[in-house]
Amino acid sequence: MSRLRNIAVVAFSQAPIVARDEHRVASEILYPEVRSALDQCDVERAAIDYQVAGSSDYIDGRPFGFVTALDVMGSWPAKQDLHLEMDAAFAAYYAWVRMQAGDCDTALVCGYGKNSEGEPERVLNLELDPYYQAPLGLGPSATAALQASAYMARSGATDRDLAEIAARNRAAGAKNACAQLREAVPAATLAATPWVVEPLRRGYLPPYGDSAVCLVLAAEGKAERMCDRPAWVHGVDQRIEMQTLGARDVSRSAGARLAAERALAMAGLASANEVDVIELCATNPAEELILCEAIGVDAAAATPKKNPSGGPLCGHPLMMTGLIRLGEAFRQLSGRAGTHAVPNVRRVIAHAAQGHCLQQNLFFVLGSERRWT
């Protein structure tokens, strides 16, 4: 592989996830996070070459909400700017591509949206194919249940297995000051919660919440001046599968497997077991099992550590849940994870997903040292 630019995450700021932020619109939630991220780098917006954001007006509950975000990201002097109607982790990937092309050296990446203003189960129905599946009224909980059923039928996984994974995430989330659910709950208690859509119980699905996040990327030469412990991107890859659920085996994730393989190869790693921490964008325990299988790690093993932040099961702010995984990777590598820090972390995998049943998967591999010399 020809030499790529060393690019790092140098700052990350997140508003704690809450069920409903009563008194602020999305841009007002975002503003302090933008200021915090710039302050972490000890720079002003003039030091940023490019800005990109991920959000959805449908989720935000108003048209052209992304334009108002420019008020707080900065609209003057004019900068190159882009908005994606996707999780902001994909915006970070796009910024990384632009930086590899030499278009810019620094980028501001934002994710925001007030989930509490809309009805996510109805809005996300629009991600399905509009002719055969969306008219059925399927929401993400229903399609996730279909996927969980398919996985459990193929693998023999049980309701107890799902409860154990949910309990592990809830215990981890209790240590994360930004998590929405901060109470450890025993597996037996979660296994006694009612069905949302069988085989997924209320205790196995995350709450939607309001938040906003801002992350800063910088290329080698500037990254070291903006952060004392940058988290260097060693590998990254994105794969997309068919939108139509019947056109793929939803009990597996071929896209996650391929994206992880390519990202690990770029990072010079033979296996995901060579990293210390994995932050998975798994919104239910069955997804976590499918993703662990896809990337070749034992879901029950103590190492690599899975979701020390508590993961999406402890708070799922749509359009930024994936970028939070990347931010958590930065926190672990830069020594800023606080009470949920994992000791001696050198490499981390951060995963993001979009669409029903893991239709799109994005993997970052990050490390504490530069990848290319």
Tab-separated table of C-alpha atoms in Angstrom:
chain	number	residue	atom	x	y	z
A	1	MET	CA	0.000	0.000	0.000
A	2	SER	CA	1.330	3.455	-0.867
A	3	ARG	CA	1.973	5.793	2.015
A	4	LEU	CA	-1.051	7.627	3.375
A	5	ARG	CA	-1.078	10.744	5.528
A	6	ASN	CA	-1.062	10.260	9.266
A	7	ILE	CA	-4.310	11.784	10.517
A	8	ALA	CA	-5.482	11.866	14.117
A	9	VAL	CA	-8.433	12.673	16.306
A	10	VAL	CA	-7.212	15.567	18.472
A	11	ALA	CA	-10.356	16.612	20.362
A	12	PHE	CA	-13.822	15.334	21.218
A	13	SER	CA	-16.663	16.852	23.187
A	14	GLN	CA	-20.082	15.351	23.905
A	15	ALA	CA	-23.161	16.649	25.640
A	16	PRO	CA	-24.415	14.036	28.134
A	17	ILE	CA	-27.290	12.109	26.566
A	18	VAL	CA	-30.681	12.945	28.068
A	19	ALA	CA	-34.163	11.704	27.240
A	20	ARG	CA	-35.326	15.227	26.416
A	21	ASP	CA	-33.480	18.551	26.528
A	22	GLU	CA	-36.476	20.706	27.384
A	23	HIS	CA	-35.084	24.176	26.900
A	24	ARG	CA	-32.662	24.056	23.954
A	25	VAL	CA	-32.920	23.475	20.216
A	26	ALA	CA	-30.331	21.255	18.539
A	27	SER	CA	-27.961	24.077	17.591
A	28	GLU	CA	-28.005	25.377	21.170
A	29	ILE	CA	-27.029	21.911	22.440
A	30	LEU	CA	-24.237	21.782	19.848
A	31	TYR	CA	-22.667	25.197	20.502
A	32	PRO	CA	-20.910	24.439	23.828
A	33	GLU	CA	-19.522	21.214	22.365
A	34	VAL	CA	-17.977	23.088	19.418
A	35	ARG	CA	-16.410	25.592	21.812
A	36	SER	CA	-15.168	22.812	24.095
A	37	ALA	CA	-13.548	20.889	21.219
A	38	LEU	CA	-11.772	24.022	19.934
A	39	ASP	CA	-10.682	24.914	23.474
A	40	GLN	CA	-9.209	21.427	23.918
A	41	CYS	CA	-6.963	22.192	20.904
A	42	ASP	CA	-6.333	25.775	22.091
A	43	VAL	CA	-7.381	27.119	18.677
A	44	GLU	CA	-10.187	29.208	17.190
A	45	ARG	CA	-12.265	28.362	14.130
A	46	ALA	CA	-9.734	30.158	11.898
A	47	ALA	CA	-7.412	27.172	12.440
A	48	ILE	CA	-9.976	24.774	10.925
A	49	ASP	CA	-9.859	24.215	7.135
A	50	TYR	CA	-13.009	22.153	6.639
A	51	GLN	CA	-16.235	21.416	8.492
A	52	VAL	CA	-18.744	18.613	8.055
A	53	ALA	CA	-21.814	17.503	9.997
A	54	GLY	CA	-24.182	14.575	10.222
A	55	SER	CA	-27.835	14.994	11.189
A	56	SER	CA	-31.346	14.502	9.853
A	57	ASP	CA	-34.071	17.106	9.583
A	58	TYR	CA	-36.641	14.317	9.997
A	59	ILE	CA	-35.101	13.435	13.364
A	60	ASP	CA	-34.669	17.086	14.296
A	61	GLY	CA	-38.338	17.774	13.628
A	62	ARG	CA	-37.842	20.833	11.409
A	63	PRO	CA	-36.802	21.653	7.840
A	64	PHE	CA	-33.282	22.917	7.088
A	65	GLY	CA	-32.148	22.346	10.650
A	66	PHE	CA	-28.662	21.704	9.323
A	67	VAL	CA	-28.436	25.345	8.173
A	68	THR	CA	-28.952	26.610	11.713
A	69	ALA	CA	-26.026	24.462	12.842
A	70	LEU	CA	-23.790	26.706	10.731
A	71	ASP	CA	-24.583	29.490	13.185
A	72	VAL	CA	-22.658	27.620	15.873
A	73	MET	CA	-20.109	25.749	13.740
A	74	GLY	CA	-19.216	29.051	12.118
A	75	SER	CA	-20.372	30.461	8.795
A	76	TRP	CA	-17.974	33.419	8.375
A	77	PRO	CA	-15.337	33.681	7.071
A	78	ALA	CA	-16.580	31.080	4.619
A	79	LYS	CA	-15.124	27.573	4.897
A	80	GLN	CA	-15.566	24.442	2.863
A	81	ASP	CA	-18.628	22.803	4.411
A	82	LEU	CA	-20.672	19.647	3.894
A	83	HIS	CA	-23.713	18.078	5.531
A	84	LEU	CA	-24.611	14.371	5.463
A	85	GLU	CA	-28.021	12.934	6.320
A	86	MET	CA	-26.236	10.141	8.130
A	87	ASP	CA	-24.553	9.328	11.398
A	88	ALA	CA	-21.722	11.832	11.771
A	89	ALA	CA	-19.150	8.997	11.910
A	90	PHE	CA	-19.585	8.776	8.136
A	91	ALA	CA	-18.906	12.524	7.973
A	92	ALA	CA	-15.628	11.871	9.819
A	93	TYR	CA	-14.733	9.261	7.219
A	94	TYR	CA	-15.496	11.731	4.436
A	95	ALA	CA	-13.295	14.353	6.113
A	96	TRP	CA	-10.491	11.755	6.392
A	97	VAL	CA	-10.773	11.103	2.638
A	98	ARG	CA	-10.605	14.830	1.892
A	99	MET	CA	-7.526	15.152	4.088
A	100	GLN	CA	-5.873	12.196	2.339
A	101	ALA	CA	-6.495	13.985	-0.969
A	102	GLY	CA	-4.636	17.011	0.390
A	103	ASP	CA	-7.687	19.288	0.324
A	104	CYS	CA	-7.309	20.242	3.980
A	105	ASP	CA	-5.224	19.631	7.105
A	106	THR	CA	-7.841	20.110	9.826
A	107	ALA	CA	-11.550	19.320	10.025
A	108	LEU	CA	-14.404	19.946	12.442
A	109	VAL	CA	-16.918	17.057	12.549
A	110	CYS	CA	-20.275	17.558	14.282
A	111	GLY	CA	-23.251	15.331	15.020
A	112	TYR	CA	-26.507	16.637	16.471
A	113	GLY	CA	-30.271	16.227	16.542
A	114	LYS	CA	-33.174	16.275	18.963
A	115	ASN	CA	-34.546	12.759	18.888
A	116	SER	CA	-37.211	13.849	21.366
A	117	GLU	CA	-38.778	16.192	18.777
A	118	GLY	CA	-39.730	13.382	16.407
A	119	GLU	CA	-40.823	9.771	16.329
A	120	PRO	CA	-37.685	7.761	15.486
A	121	GLU	CA	-39.556	4.484	14.956
A	122	ARG	CA	-41.689	6.129	12.259
A	123	VAL	CA	-38.913	8.265	10.769
A	124	LEU	CA	-36.500	5.358	10.364
A	125	ASN	CA	-39.184	3.411	8.520
A	126	LEU	CA	-38.273	5.715	5.607
A	127	GLU	CA	-34.874	3.999	5.332
A	128	LEU	CA	-36.557	0.839	4.045
A	129	ASP	CA	-37.343	0.152	0.404
A	130	PRO	CA	-40.375	2.308	-0.401
A	131	TYR	CA	-42.357	-0.248	-2.407
A	132	TYR	CA	-42.494	-3.512	-0.476
A	133	GLN	CA	-41.205	-3.057	3.089
A	134	ALA	CA	-41.757	0.543	4.220
A	135	PRO	CA	-45.552	0.292	3.581
A	136	LEU	CA	-45.668	-2.567	6.103
A	137	GLY	CA	-44.909	-0.030	8.822
A	138	LEU	CA	-41.718	-1.726	9.985
A	139	GLY	CA	-39.619	0.315	12.376
A	140	PRO	CA	-36.058	-0.377	13.544
A	141	SER	CA	-37.265	-2.357	16.577
A	142	ALA	CA	-39.283	-4.692	14.348
A	143	THR	CA	-36.503	-5.251	11.806
A	144	ALA	CA	-33.974	-5.724	14.622
A	145	ALA	CA	-36.250	-8.411	16.042
A	146	LEU	CA	-36.356	-10.139	12.654
A	147	GLN	CA	-32.570	-10.053	12.577
A	148	ALA	CA	-32.277	-11.319	16.151
A	149	SER	CA	-34.685	-14.176	15.385
A	150	ALA	CA	-32.647	-15.167	12.327
A	151	TYR	CA	-29.406	-15.067	14.308
A	152	MET	CA	-30.790	-17.047	17.254
A	153	ALA	CA	-32.237	-19.705	14.919
A	154	ARG	CA	-28.888	-20.134	13.161
A	155	SER	CA	-26.559	-19.917	16.154
A	156	GLY	CA	-28.599	-21.338	19.022
A	157	ALA	CA	-28.157	-18.148	21.067
A	158	THR	CA	-30.732	-17.857	23.851
A	159	ASP	CA	-32.698	-15.162	25.614
A	160	ARG	CA	-30.266	-15.540	28.520
A	161	ASP	CA	-27.313	-14.833	26.201
A	162	LEU	CA	-28.930	-11.551	25.130
A	163	ALA	CA	-29.636	-10.629	28.754
A	164	GLU	CA	-26.006	-11.230	29.769
A	165	ILE	CA	-24.704	-8.916	27.049
A	166	ALA	CA	-27.220	-6.202	27.877
A	167	ALA	CA	-26.271	-6.448	31.576
A	168	ARG	CA	-22.556	-6.113	30.770
A	169	ASN	CA	-23.202	-2.952	28.760
A	170	ARG	CA	-25.421	-1.498	31.473
A	171	ALA	CA	-22.725	-2.138	34.113
A	172	ALA	CA	-20.154	-0.358	31.940
A	173	GLY	CA	-22.487	2.544	31.234
A	174	ALA	CA	-22.919	3.156	34.958
A	175	LYS	CA	-19.341	4.510	34.947
A	176	ASN	CA	-19.830	6.823	31.947
A	177	ALA	CA	-20.885	10.363	32.840
A	178	CYS	CA	-22.264	10.909	29.301
A	179	ALA	CA	-24.493	7.800	29.266
A	180	GLN	CA	-28.257	8.189	29.430
A	181	LEU	CA	-28.767	4.984	31.470
A	182	ARG	CA	-26.346	4.965	34.386
A	183	GLU	CA	-27.672	2.105	36.477
A	184	ALA	CA	-26.250	-1.416	36.435
A	185	VAL	CA	-29.045	-3.958	36.057
A	186	PRO	CA	-28.686	-7.741	36.582
A	187	ALA	CA	-29.274	-10.012	33.604
A	188	ALA	CA	-32.146	-11.720	35.368
A	189	THR	CA	-33.945	-8.399	35.762
A	190	LEU	CA	-33.441	-7.491	32.101
A	191	ALA	CA	-34.661	-10.960	31.078
A	192	ALA	CA	-37.898	-10.297	32.960
A	193	THR	CA	-38.716	-7.092	31.081
A	194	PRO	CA	-41.612	-7.284	28.594
A	195	TRP	CA	-41.226	-7.947	24.902
A	196	VAL	CA	-41.031	-4.955	22.572
A	197	VAL	CA	-41.008	-7.241	19.577
A	198	GLU	CA	-40.094	-10.848	20.411
A	199	PRO	CA	-37.261	-11.884	20.883
A	200	LEU	CA	-36.167	-8.357	21.892
A	201	ARG	CA	-37.240	-7.190	25.324
A	202	ARG	CA	-37.461	-3.635	26.631
A	203	GLY	CA	-34.232	-4.248	28.558
A	204	TYR	CA	-32.402	-5.197	25.354
A	205	LEU	CA	-33.165	-2.020	23.387
A	206	PRO	CA	-31.634	1.425	23.916
A	207	PRO	CA	-33.461	4.633	24.741
A	208	TYR	CA	-33.344	7.375	22.110
A	209	GLY	CA	-31.907	10.561	23.532
A	210	ASP	CA	-30.862	14.151	22.850
A	211	SER	CA	-27.197	15.072	22.606
A	212	ALA	CA	-24.634	16.790	20.375
A	213	VAL	CA	-20.998	15.964	19.674
A	214	CYS	CA	-18.004	17.665	18.078
A	215	LEU	CA	-14.754	15.994	17.032
A	216	VAL	CA	-11.612	17.530	15.507
A	217	LEU	CA	-9.343	15.781	12.997
A	218	ALA	CA	-5.847	17.017	12.151
A	219	ALA	CA	-3.040	15.842	9.906
A	220	GLU	CA	0.511	15.113	11.056
A	221	GLY	CA	2.421	18.319	11.640
A	222	LYS	CA	-0.617	20.056	13.145
A	223	ALA	CA	-2.052	17.220	15.222
A	224	GLU	CA	0.932	17.224	17.603
A	225	ARG	CA	0.481	20.960	18.256
A	226	MET	CA	-3.255	20.601	18.885
A	227	CYS	CA	-3.154	17.611	21.244
A	228	ASP	CA	-0.535	16.090	23.541
A	229	ARG	CA	-1.840	12.543	22.911
A	230	PRO	CA	-3.503	12.307	19.483
A	231	ALA	CA	-5.392	9.144	18.496
A	232	TRP	CA	-3.960	8.259	15.084
A	233	VAL	CA	-6.144	6.653	12.435
A	234	HIS	CA	-4.402	3.430	11.373
A	235	GLY	CA	-7.119	2.016	9.155
A	236	VAL	CA	-10.655	2.726	7.963
A	237	ASP	CA	-13.173	1.117	5.615
A	238	GLN	CA	-16.893	1.340	4.825
A	239	ARG	CA	-19.156	-1.246	3.155
A	240	ILE	CA	-22.809	-1.086	2.121
A	241	GLU	CA	-25.200	-3.995	1.649
A	242	MET	CA	-28.565	-4.251	-0.094
A	243	GLN	CA	-31.367	-2.114	1.317
A	244	THR	CA	-33.936	-4.874	0.756
A	245	LEU	CA	-33.852	-7.123	3.816
A	246	GLY	CA	-34.813	-10.254	1.874
A	247	ALA	CA	-31.834	-9.827	-0.445
A	248	ARG	CA	-29.259	-10.637	2.246
A	249	ASP	CA	-28.693	-13.026	5.137
A	250	VAL	CA	-29.497	-10.750	8.071
A	251	SER	CA	-28.308	-13.376	10.568
A	252	ARG	CA	-24.813	-12.401	9.467
A	253	SER	CA	-23.174	-9.129	8.465
A	254	ALA	CA	-21.060	-9.615	5.372
A	255	GLY	CA	-20.547	-5.847	5.136
A	256	ALA	CA	-19.176	-5.622	8.678
A	257	ARG	CA	-16.864	-8.565	8.067
A	258	LEU	CA	-15.429	-7.062	4.883
A	259	ALA	CA	-15.113	-3.518	6.267
A	260	ALA	CA	-13.332	-4.790	9.375
A	261	GLU	CA	-10.980	-6.964	7.321
A	262	ARG	CA	-10.004	-4.019	5.092
A	263	ALA	CA	-9.591	-1.590	7.985
A	264	LEU	CA	-7.448	-4.081	9.926
A	265	ALA	CA	-5.314	-4.766	6.838
A	266	MET	CA	-4.744	-1.015	6.390
A	267	ALA	CA	-3.715	-0.887	10.048
A	268	GLY	CA	-1.268	-3.743	9.527
A	269	LEU	CA	-3.163	-6.063	11.892
A	270	ALA	CA	-4.057	-9.680	11.200
A	271	SER	CA	-6.974	-9.846	13.625
A	272	ALA	CA	-9.331	-7.725	15.674
A	273	ASN	CA	-8.025	-9.609	18.705
A	274	GLU	CA	-4.836	-7.525	18.463
A	275	VAL	CA	-6.601	-4.400	19.717
A	276	ASP	CA	-7.316	-3.558	23.361
A	277	VAL	CA	-10.786	-1.991	23.084
A	278	ILE	CA	-13.689	-2.299	20.632
A	279	GLU	CA	-16.518	0.245	20.593
A	280	LEU	CA	-19.393	-1.313	18.646
A	281	CYS	CA	-22.447	0.566	17.378
A	282	ALA	CA	-24.689	-2.339	18.388
A	283	THR	CA	-28.189	-1.235	19.301
A	284	ASN	CA	-29.250	-4.592	20.763
A	285	PRO	CA	-27.425	-7.668	22.115
A	286	ALA	CA	-28.065	-9.749	18.975
A	287	GLU	CA	-26.360	-7.064	16.864
A	288	GLU	CA	-23.371	-7.192	19.200
A	289	LEU	CA	-23.148	-10.975	18.754
A	290	ILE	CA	-23.433	-10.663	14.953
A	291	LEU	CA	-20.738	-7.973	14.866
A	292	CYS	CA	-18.371	-9.942	17.110
A	293	GLU	CA	-18.804	-12.952	14.832
A	294	ALA	CA	-18.210	-10.786	11.746
A	295	ILE	CA	-14.944	-9.337	13.029
A	296	GLY	CA	-13.732	-12.610	14.545
A	297	VAL	CA	-13.741	-11.926	18.287
A	298	ASP	CA	-15.304	-13.935	21.104
A	299	ALA	CA	-18.245	-11.932	22.441
A	300	ALA	CA	-17.887	-13.547	25.873
A	301	ALA	CA	-14.117	-13.089	26.231
A	302	ALA	CA	-12.739	-10.411	28.535
A	303	THR	CA	-10.371	-9.147	25.833
A	304	PRO	CA	-10.570	-7.148	23.698
A	305	LYS	CA	-12.745	-5.049	26.002
A	306	LYS	CA	-16.133	-4.400	24.361
A	307	ASN	CA	-17.948	-1.115	24.837
A	308	PRO	CA	-16.353	0.122	28.087
A	309	SER	CA	-18.491	3.238	27.593
A	310	GLY	CA	-21.673	1.168	27.853
A	311	GLY	CA	-22.242	1.482	24.115
A	312	PRO	CA	-25.505	2.408	22.408
A	313	LEU	CA	-27.531	0.284	24.845
A	314	CYS	CA	-26.954	3.034	27.422
A	315	GLY	CA	-27.991	5.882	25.118
A	316	HIS	CA	-28.760	6.087	21.409
A	317	PRO	CA	-28.782	9.664	20.066
A	318	LEU	CA	-29.521	9.038	16.395
A	319	MET	CA	-27.102	10.535	13.852
A	320	MET	CA	-24.238	10.667	16.372
A	321	THR	CA	-24.166	7.247	18.075
A	322	GLY	CA	-21.423	6.117	15.664
A	323	LEU	CA	-19.359	9.300	16.044
A	324	ILE	CA	-19.519	8.817	19.817
A	325	ARG	CA	-17.841	5.422	19.301
A	326	LEU	CA	-14.989	7.221	17.503
A	327	GLY	CA	-14.869	9.810	20.264
A	328	GLU	CA	-14.728	7.077	22.893
A	329	ALA	CA	-11.765	5.558	21.043
A	330	PHE	CA	-10.037	8.944	21.293
A	331	ARG	CA	-10.865	9.187	24.991
A	332	GLN	CA	-9.340	5.774	25.697
A	333	LEU	CA	-6.155	6.466	23.713
A	334	SER	CA	-5.646	10.021	24.980
A	335	GLY	CA	-6.201	9.220	28.649
A	336	ARG	CA	-9.489	11.146	28.845
A	337	ALA	CA	-11.953	8.320	29.487
A	338	GLY	CA	-12.128	9.085	33.198
A	339	THR	CA	-13.958	6.527	35.294
A	340	HIS	CA	-14.518	4.128	32.383
A	341	ALA	CA	-10.873	4.167	31.206
A	342	VAL	CA	-9.266	0.850	30.278
A	343	PRO	CA	-5.612	0.613	31.424
A	344	ASN	CA	-2.728	0.571	28.937
A	345	VAL	CA	-4.754	0.986	25.744
A	346	ARG	CA	-2.668	1.151	22.549
A	347	ARG	CA	-5.167	0.235	19.819
A	348	VAL	CA	-8.940	0.652	19.536
A	349	ILE	CA	-11.576	-0.297	16.958
A	350	ALA	CA	-14.506	2.123	16.552
A	351	HIS	CA	-17.556	0.970	14.581
A	352	ALA	CA	-20.517	2.875	13.161
A	353	ALA	CA	-23.629	1.629	11.387
A	354	GLN	CA	-26.532	3.075	9.429
A	355	GLY	CA	-29.719	1.578	8.077
A	356	HIS	CA	-31.763	-1.414	9.121
A	357	CYS	CA	-30.088	-4.660	10.207
A	358	LEU	CA	-26.530	-3.318	9.831
A	359	GLN	CA	-26.986	-2.286	6.196
A	360	GLN	CA	-23.963	0.062	6.288
A	361	ASN	CA	-20.862	-0.524	8.371
A	362	LEU	CA	-17.842	1.689	8.984
A	363	PHE	CA	-14.757	0.651	10.944
A	364	PHE	CA	-11.916	2.816	12.223
A	365	VAL	CA	-8.759	1.327	13.733
A	366	LEU	CA	-6.891	3.842	15.883
A	367	GLY	CA	-3.610	3.723	17.762
A	368	SER	CA	-1.458	5.761	20.100
A	369	GLU	CA	1.440	5.848	17.592
A	370	ARG	CA	1.632	7.106	14.000
A	371	ARG	CA	0.826	4.440	11.422
A	372	TRP	CA	3.113	5.520	8.580
A	373	THR	CA	6.700	6.794	8.760
